[in-house]
Amino acid sequence: SNGNSGYLFGDSFSYADAVSYGYYKHLMAETDKYRPGIAEHVAGKLTPEIIKHIVAIENDPAVKEQTAKWASVAAIVQA
């Protein structure tokens, strides 16, 4: 019922999107630093909807400037 926007609720960025993106960001980009291989393991288990969500957040104009400074989670999960 939320459509196919890539966001968790409706068609715009929300607090829930920020929290879920932060979780994936930490898991995929930070945890892999001290637990090598975790990113590849998790990336293979992500659904297309989760990948679309991550891409939508990184491309959202409200957060794109900030996320551009970080390692791209979308690049990690789409590799």
Coordinates of C-alpha atoms in Angstrom, one line a residue:
S1 CA 0.0 0.0 0.0
N2 CA 3.1 2.3 0.2
G3 CA 3.6 2.2 -3.5
N4 CA 6.8 1.5 -5.2
S5 CA 8.8 4.6 -4.3
G6 CA 11.6 2.9 -2.4
Y7 CA 10.7 4.8 0.8
L8 CA 9.2 2.9 3.7
F9 CA 6.2 5.2 4.1
G10 CA 4.7 7.1 1.2
D11 CA 6.8 8.8 -1.4
S12 CA 9.2 10.9 0.6
F13 CA 12.0 10.7 3.0
S14 CA 11.0 10.0 6.7
Y15 CA 12.7 9.3 10.0
A16 CA 12.1 5.6 9.5
D17 CA 14.1 5.8 6.2
A18 CA 16.9 7.5 8.0
V19 CA 17.0 4.9 10.7
S20 CA 16.9 1.9 8.4
Y21 CA 19.5 3.5 6.1
G22 CA 21.8 4.1 9.1
Y23 CA 21.4 0.4 10.0
Y24 CA 22.4 -0.8 6.5
K25 CA 25.2 1.8 6.3
H26 CA 26.7 0.6 9.6
L27 CA 26.3 -3.0 8.7
M28 CA 27.6 -2.9 5.1
A29 CA 30.3 -0.2 5.3
E30 CA 31.5 -0.1 8.9
T31 CA 31.1 -3.6 10.2
D32 CA 33.0 -5.0 7.2
K33 CA 36.1 -3.1 8.4
Y34 CA 36.5 -5.3 11.5
R35 CA 34.5 -8.3 10.2
P36 CA 35.8 -8.8 6.6
G37 CA 33.3 -10.5 4.3
I38 CA 30.2 -9.5 6.1
A39 CA 29.2 -7.0 3.4
E40 CA 29.3 -9.7 0.7
H41 CA 27.4 -12.1 2.9
V42 CA 24.6 -9.7 3.7
A43 CA 24.4 -8.2 0.2
G44 CA 23.6 -11.7 -1.1
K45 CA 20.6 -11.8 1.2
L46 CA 19.0 -8.4 0.5
T47 CA 15.8 -8.3 -1.4
P48 CA 15.3 -6.1 -4.5
E49 CA 13.0 -3.9 -2.3
I50 CA 15.7 -3.3 0.3
I51 CA 18.2 -2.5 -2.4
K52 CA 15.7 -0.1 -4.0
H53 CA 15.2 1.5 -0.6
I54 CA 18.9 2.0 -0.1
V55 CA 19.3 3.6 -3.5
A56 CA 16.2 5.8 -3.0
I57 CA 17.7 7.2 0.3
E58 CA 21.2 7.8 -1.2
N59 CA 19.6 9.6 -4.2
D60 CA 17.1 11.7 -2.2
P61 CA 17.9 15.4 -2.6
A62 CA 17.4 16.0 1.1
V63 CA 20.2 13.7 2.0
K64 CA 22.3 13.3 -1.1
E65 CA 24.8 16.0 -0.2
Q66 CA 25.6 14.2 3.1
T67 CA 25.6 10.6 1.7
A68 CA 27.9 11.6 -1.1
K69 CA 30.6 12.1 1.5
W70 CA 30.3 8.5 2.7
A71 CA 31.0 5.2 1.2
S72 CA 28.0 4.3 -1.0
V73 CA 26.0 1.4 0.5
A74 CA 24.1 1.1 -2.8
A75 CA 27.4 0.4 -4.6
I76 CA 28.3 -2.2 -2.0
V77 CA 25.0 -4.1 -2.3
Q78 CA 24.8 -3.8 -6.1
A79 CA 28.3 -5.2 -6.6

